């Protein structure tokens, strides 16, 4: 609720601000927060709203909560808005556009991360799973409009804590962005749930950044080559688990 409130506060202000980012582990409600913020943006009169993500299927939850927001605003499908779904078989009929006609023409449009040239008329851009998009593309998408973004710091989207932190650090450096909003409470599990902890450990979802080499690559004579036994690597031994965590970070 706090994240949505802060997004709405920025929408009400309607002043150009540095990008606002939201981070959390998977299943904390990031996409839902973005979706409700989009519904609020429509209510506040934002005309050209763009949404991007590595793939339209990443936005299923986001659009679900856009529609829940419309329900709360008493918008009626067909009377106040129409939904357009993709005809691309790879996108599995994912929503790619919503046209709103209640009081004036407004649009919520999905674009691919590479389609930055379509943002010339944008009033608001939302980037879901931002850390899964190459950093140069994310930086290219930043423009003279409000930007909200969400990143998974661990999860199945392939983003990871290190990439999320790198993205946020770069935005703070280049765009004077504020520290990210955070969602801590899980929607799917109780607090400190043992099953969630087991899944995180099993899939190495909490892999963090390993300190980088200070200058260049090590010399060959400083390296050692090892043959790793597959059974030992996946033996669930504590040392093997620590190595796997370093490998995927």
Coordinates of C-alpha atoms in Angstrom, one line a residue, residues 14 30 32-33 60-62 97 176 193 200 209 222 225 243:
X14 CA 2.6 15.8 -12.3
X30 CA 5.4 -5.5 -7.5
X32 CA 0.2 -5.5 -8.7
X33 CA 1.5 -2.1 -7.4
X60 CA -0.3 -10.7 -16.9
X61 CA -0.5 -9.7 -13.3
X62 CA 0.1 -6.0 -14.0
X97 CA -3.2 -2.4 -25.3
X176 CA 19.7 11.4 -9.3
X193 CA 7.9 -19.6 5.9
X200 CA 15.0 -20.1 -2.3
X209 CA 27.2 -10.2 -5.8
X222 CA 47.6 -17.4 -10.7
X225 CA 42.1 -25.8 -13.0
X243 CA 29.9 -22.8 -4.7

